PDB file of C-alpha atoms in Angstrom:
ATOM      1  CA  MET A  14     -49.586  84.717  45.462  1.00 49.00           C
ATOM      2  CA  ASN A  15     -49.931  86.771  48.633  1.00 54.00           C
ATOM      3  CA  SER A  16     -49.089  85.389  52.064  1.00 54.00           C
ATOM      4  CA  ASN A  17     -52.738  85.381  53.182  1.00 58.00           C
ATOM      5  CA  MET A  18     -53.623  83.078  50.305  1.00 59.00           C
ATOM      6  CA  ASN A  19     -50.721  80.764  51.234  1.00 60.00           C
ATOM      7  CA  ARG A  20     -52.069  80.426  54.760  1.00 67.00           C
ATOM      8  CA  ASP A  21     -55.492  79.647  53.359  1.00 88.00           C
ATOM      9  CA  LEU A  22     -54.039  77.064  51.002  1.00 89.00           C
ATOM     10  CA  PHE A  23     -52.086  75.318  53.759  1.00 88.00           C
ATOM     11  CA  HIS A  24     -55.161  75.388  55.994  1.00 91.00           C
ATOM     12  CA  LEU A  25     -57.191  73.775  53.219  1.00 93.00           C
ATOM     13  CA  LEU A  26     -54.495  71.146  52.591  1.00 92.00           C
ATOM     14  CA  ASN A  27     -54.396  70.346  56.297  1.00 93.00           C
ATOM     15  CA  GLN A  28     -58.192  70.073  56.490  1.00 95.00           C
ATOM     16  CA  ARG A  29     -58.304  67.769  53.459  1.00 95.00           C
ATOM     17  CA  TYR A  30     -55.486  65.644  54.908  1.00 95.00           C
ATOM     18  CA  ARG A  31     -57.423  65.260  58.168  1.00 96.00           C
ATOM     19  CA  TYR A  32     -60.590  64.291  56.288  1.00 97.00           C
ATOM     20  CA  ILE A  33     -58.703  61.717  54.187  1.00 97.00           C
ATOM     21  CA  ALA A  34     -56.975  60.257  57.271  1.00 97.00           C
ATOM     22  CA  LYS A  35     -60.321  59.985  59.088  1.00 98.00           C
ATOM     23  CA  GLU A  36     -61.878  58.125  56.167  1.00 98.00           C
ATOM     24  CA  MET A  37     -58.842  55.854  55.864  1.00 98.00           C
ATOM     25  CA  ASN A  38     -59.013  55.097  59.602  1.00 98.00           C
ATOM     26  CA  ASN A  39     -62.701  54.210  59.240  1.00 98.00           C
ATOM     27  CA  LEU A  40     -61.904  51.813  56.408  1.00 97.00           C
ATOM     28  CA  LEU A  41     -58.889  50.276  58.180  1.00 98.00           C
ATOM     29  CA  ARG A  42     -60.649  49.800  61.527  1.00 97.00           C
ATOM     30  CA  GLU A  43     -61.856  46.295  60.617  1.00 96.00           C
ATOM     31  CA  TYR A  44     -58.205  45.259  60.226  1.00 97.00           C
ATOM     32  CA  GLY A  45     -57.124  46.859  63.497  1.00 96.00           C
ATOM     33  CA  LEU A  46     -55.050  49.423  61.612  1.00 97.00           C
ATOM     34  CA  TYR A  47     -54.710  53.191  61.387  1.00 97.00           C
ATOM     35  CA  ALA A  48     -53.644  55.287  58.392  1.00 97.00           C
ATOM     36  CA  SER A  49     -50.185  55.808  59.904  1.00 95.00           C
ATOM     37  CA  GLN A  50     -49.712  52.044  60.184  1.00 97.00           C
ATOM     38  CA  TRP A  51     -51.034  51.497  56.669  1.00 98.00           C
ATOM     39  CA  SER A  52     -48.430  53.924  55.320  1.00 97.00           C
ATOM     40  CA  ILE A  53     -45.665  51.688  56.695  1.00 97.00           C
ATOM     41  CA  ILE A  54     -47.312  48.505  55.397  1.00 98.00           C
ATOM     42  CA  TYR A  55     -47.777  50.131  51.988  1.00 97.00           C
ATOM     43  CA  CYS A  56     -44.157  51.277  51.969  1.00 96.00           C
ATOM     44  CA  LEU A  57     -42.892  47.766  52.804  1.00 98.00           C
ATOM     45  CA  GLU A  58     -45.084  46.196  50.136  1.00 97.00           C
ATOM     46  CA  LYS A  59     -43.874  48.711  47.552  1.00 96.00           C
ATOM     47  CA  PHE A  60     -40.143  48.610  48.345  1.00 96.00           C
ATOM     48  CA  GLY A  61     -39.652  45.316  50.200  1.00 97.00           C
ATOM     49  CA  SER A  62     -37.721  45.006  53.454  1.00 97.00           C
ATOM     50  CA  MET A  63     -36.359  48.288  54.782  1.00 97.00           C
ATOM     51  CA  THR A  64     -34.465  49.510  57.811  1.00 95.00           C
ATOM     52  CA  GLN A  65     -36.318  51.653  60.330  1.00 93.00           C
ATOM     53  CA  THR A  66     -34.141  54.581  59.249  1.00 92.00           C
ATOM     54  CA  GLU A  67     -35.129  54.115  55.597  1.00 95.00           C
ATOM     55  CA  ILE A  68     -38.794  54.022  56.599  1.00 96.00           C
ATOM     56  CA  TRP A  69     -38.789  57.215  58.663  1.00 93.00           C
ATOM     57  CA  LYS A  70     -36.748  59.059  56.052  1.00 93.00           C
ATOM     58  CA  TYR A  71     -39.043  57.954  53.223  1.00 93.00           C
ATOM     59  CA  LEU A  72     -42.220  58.746  55.152  1.00 93.00           C
ATOM     60  CA  ASN A  73     -40.808  62.010  56.506  1.00 91.00           C
ATOM     61  CA  VAL A  74     -41.814  61.062  60.053  1.00 91.00           C
ATOM     62  CA  GLU A  75     -39.726  61.344  63.205  1.00 94.00           C
ATOM     63  CA  ALA A  76     -37.840  58.212  64.206  1.00 92.00           C
ATOM     64  CA  PRO A  77     -39.520  57.704  67.624  1.00 94.00           C
ATOM     65  CA  THR A  78     -42.960  57.855  65.996  1.00 94.00           C
ATOM     66  CA  VAL A  79     -41.990  55.221  63.426  1.00 95.00           C
ATOM     67  CA  THR A  80     -40.453  53.045  66.159  1.00 94.00           C
ATOM     68  CA  ARG A  81     -43.695  53.131  68.192  1.00 96.00           C
ATOM     69  CA  THR A  82     -45.791  52.362  65.126  1.00 97.00           C
ATOM     70  CA  ILE A  83     -43.516  49.491  64.106  1.00 97.00           C
ATOM     71  CA  THR A  84     -43.710  48.047  67.624  1.00 96.00           C
ATOM     72  CA  ARG A  85     -47.521  48.068  67.425  1.00 97.00           C
ATOM     73  CA  LEU A  86     -47.434  46.468  63.978  1.00 98.00           C
ATOM     74  CA  GLU A  87     -45.030  43.804  65.234  1.00 98.00           C
ATOM     75  CA  ASN A  88     -47.164  43.084  68.303  1.00 97.00           C
ATOM     76  CA  ASN A  89     -50.207  42.685  66.045  1.00 97.00           C
ATOM     77  CA  GLY A  90     -48.473  40.324  63.606  1.00 97.00           C
ATOM     78  CA  TRP A  91     -48.124  42.673  60.623  1.00 98.00           C
ATOM     79  CA  ILE A  92     -44.338  42.971  60.489  1.00 98.00           C
ATOM     80  CA  ILE A  93     -41.197  41.228  61.690  1.00 97.00           C
ATOM     81  CA  ARG A  94     -37.933  42.857  62.746  1.00 95.00           C
ATOM     82  CA  THR A  95     -34.609  41.171  62.125  1.00 93.00           C
ATOM     83  CA  GLN A  96     -31.015  42.092  62.849  1.00 89.00           C
ATOM     84  CA  GLY A  97     -29.420  44.296  60.206  1.00 83.00           C
ATOM     85  CA  ASN A  98     -25.790  44.670  59.204  1.00 84.00           C
ATOM     86  CA  ASP A  99     -24.801  46.109  62.576  1.00 85.00           C
ATOM     87  CA  LYS A 100     -26.136  45.569  66.101  1.00 81.00           C
ATOM     88  CA  ARG A 101     -28.251  48.738  66.125  1.00 83.00           C
ATOM     89  CA  GLU A 102     -29.836  48.295  62.698  1.00 86.00           C
ATOM     90  CA  ARG A 103     -33.220  46.574  62.419  1.00 90.00           C
ATOM     91  CA  VAL A 104     -34.677  45.412  59.110  1.00 96.00           C
ATOM     92  CA  ILE A 105     -38.457  45.493  58.859  1.00 97.00           C
ATOM     93  CA  ALA A 106     -40.481  43.158  56.640  1.00 98.00           C
ATOM     94  CA  LEU A 107     -44.120  42.212  56.247  1.00 98.00           C
ATOM     95  CA  THR A 108     -45.252  38.892  57.669  1.00 98.00           C
ATOM     96  CA  SER A 109     -46.755  36.361  55.275  1.00 97.00           C
ATOM     97  CA  ASP A 110     -50.157  37.050  56.878  1.00 97.00           C
ATOM     98  CA  ALA A 111     -49.766  40.782  56.163  1.00 98.00           C
ATOM     99  CA  LYS A 112     -48.796  40.027  52.566  1.00 97.00           C
ATOM    100  CA  ASP A 113     -51.926  37.871  52.227  1.00 96.00           C
ATOM    101  CA  LYS A 114     -54.174  40.679  53.527  1.00 97.00           C
ATOM    102  CA  PHE A 115     -52.457  43.456  51.580  1.00 97.00           C
ATOM    103  CA  ALA A 116     -54.254  42.989  48.242  1.00 96.00           C
ATOM    104  CA  THR A 117     -57.700  43.056  49.859  1.00 97.00           C
ATOM    105  CA  ILE A 118     -56.951  46.165  51.891  1.00 98.00           C
ATOM    106  CA  HIS A 119     -55.282  47.876  48.936  1.00 98.00           C
ATOM    107  CA  GLN A 120     -58.372  47.246  46.774  1.00 98.00           C
ATOM    108  CA  LYS A 121     -60.560  48.865  49.438  1.00 97.00           C
ATOM    109  CA  MET A 122     -58.172  51.815  49.674  1.00 97.00           C
ATOM    110  CA  ASP A 123     -58.278  52.167  45.879  1.00 97.00           C
ATOM    111  CA  ARG A 124     -62.082  52.281  45.995  1.00 97.00           C
ATOM    112  CA  LEU A 125     -61.930  54.952  48.705  1.00 97.00           C
ATOM    113  CA  GLU A 126     -59.519  56.989  46.573  1.00 96.00           C
ATOM    114  CA  GLU A 127     -61.750  56.581  43.516  1.00 97.00           C
ATOM    115  CA  SER A 128     -64.764  57.697  45.531  1.00 97.00           C
ATOM    116  CA  MET A 129     -63.001  60.767  46.917  1.00 97.00           C
ATOM    117  CA  LEU A 130     -61.717  61.759  43.475  1.00 97.00           C
ATOM    118  CA  ALA A 131     -64.862  60.831  41.537  1.00 97.00           C
ATOM    119  CA  SER A 132     -65.497  64.415  40.441  1.00 97.00           C
ATOM    120  CA  PHE A 133     -61.948  64.772  39.041  1.00 97.00           C
ATOM    121  CA  THR A 134     -61.112  64.192  35.401  1.00 97.00           C
ATOM    122  CA  SER A 135     -58.132  61.975  34.586  1.00 96.00           C
ATOM    123  CA  GLU A 136     -56.167  65.103  33.736  1.00 97.00           C
ATOM    124  CA  GLU A 137     -57.053  66.740  37.063  1.00 97.00           C
ATOM    125  CA  LYS A 138     -55.913  63.634  38.943  1.00 96.00           C
ATOM    126  CA  ALA A 139     -52.603  63.676  37.069  1.00 96.00           C
ATOM    127  CA  ASP A 140     -52.256  67.429  37.707  1.00 96.00           C
ATOM    128  CA  LEU A 141     -52.959  66.987  41.422  1.00 95.00           C
ATOM    129  CA  GLN A 142     -50.345  64.258  41.673  1.00 94.00           C
ATOM    130  CA  GLN A 143     -47.754  66.418  39.920  1.00 94.00           C
ATOM    131  CA  LEU A 144     -48.573  69.463  42.057  1.00 92.00           C
ATOM    132  CA  LEU A 145     -48.290  67.481  45.293  1.00 90.00           C
ATOM    133  CA  LEU A 146     -44.940  66.101  44.180  1.00 89.00           C
ATOM    134  CA  LYS A 147     -43.705  69.646  43.597  1.00 89.00           C
ATOM    135  CA  ILE A 148     -44.239  70.707  47.236  1.00 86.00           C
ATOM    136  CA  ASN A 149     -40.755  71.621  48.512  1.00 75.00           C
ATOM    137  CA  ALA A 150     -39.259  69.802  45.523  1.00 60.00           C
ATOM    138  CA  THR A 151     -36.884  72.723  45.096  1.00 54.00           C
ATOM    139  CA  GLY A 152     -34.839  71.433  48.014  1.00 51.00           C
ATOM    140  CA  GLU A 153     -34.903  74.781  49.759  1.00 50.00           C
ATOM    141  CA  GLU A 154     -34.579  74.642  53.516  1.00 48.00           C
ATOM    142  CA  LEU A 155     -37.196  76.428  55.584  1.00 41.00           C
ATOM    143  CA  ASP A 156     -35.994  78.975  58.133  1.00 42.00           C
TER     144      ASP A 156
END
């Protein structure tokens, strides 16, 4: 694949990401959430309590960004922070209210995903998932 096609592919991926995030934000607005906040809530529901470091490493987001987002989620009653094993470590968990709302929001997100991928066959959906997982899966560092 030539380098011009790579730039076009990354541009297209970025444009699709922005479209998906916009639609997610529209759906999440009634809950006072944004897609970036939902990603943390989803992560906590999937894996259970996590440290802030585990969250930013898993989500591949810079630590200060995750800290700001967690503060907003805490202020809005979605998560609680507790002391970890050492004084600097904070463990993040969903509140019981967030756990109660999760299933409803997740169902709406599933419907959005189904709508966006309605023209895909089951095989194409599986292929897309595998292709996305392969991005930088080689472990090579970028210069």
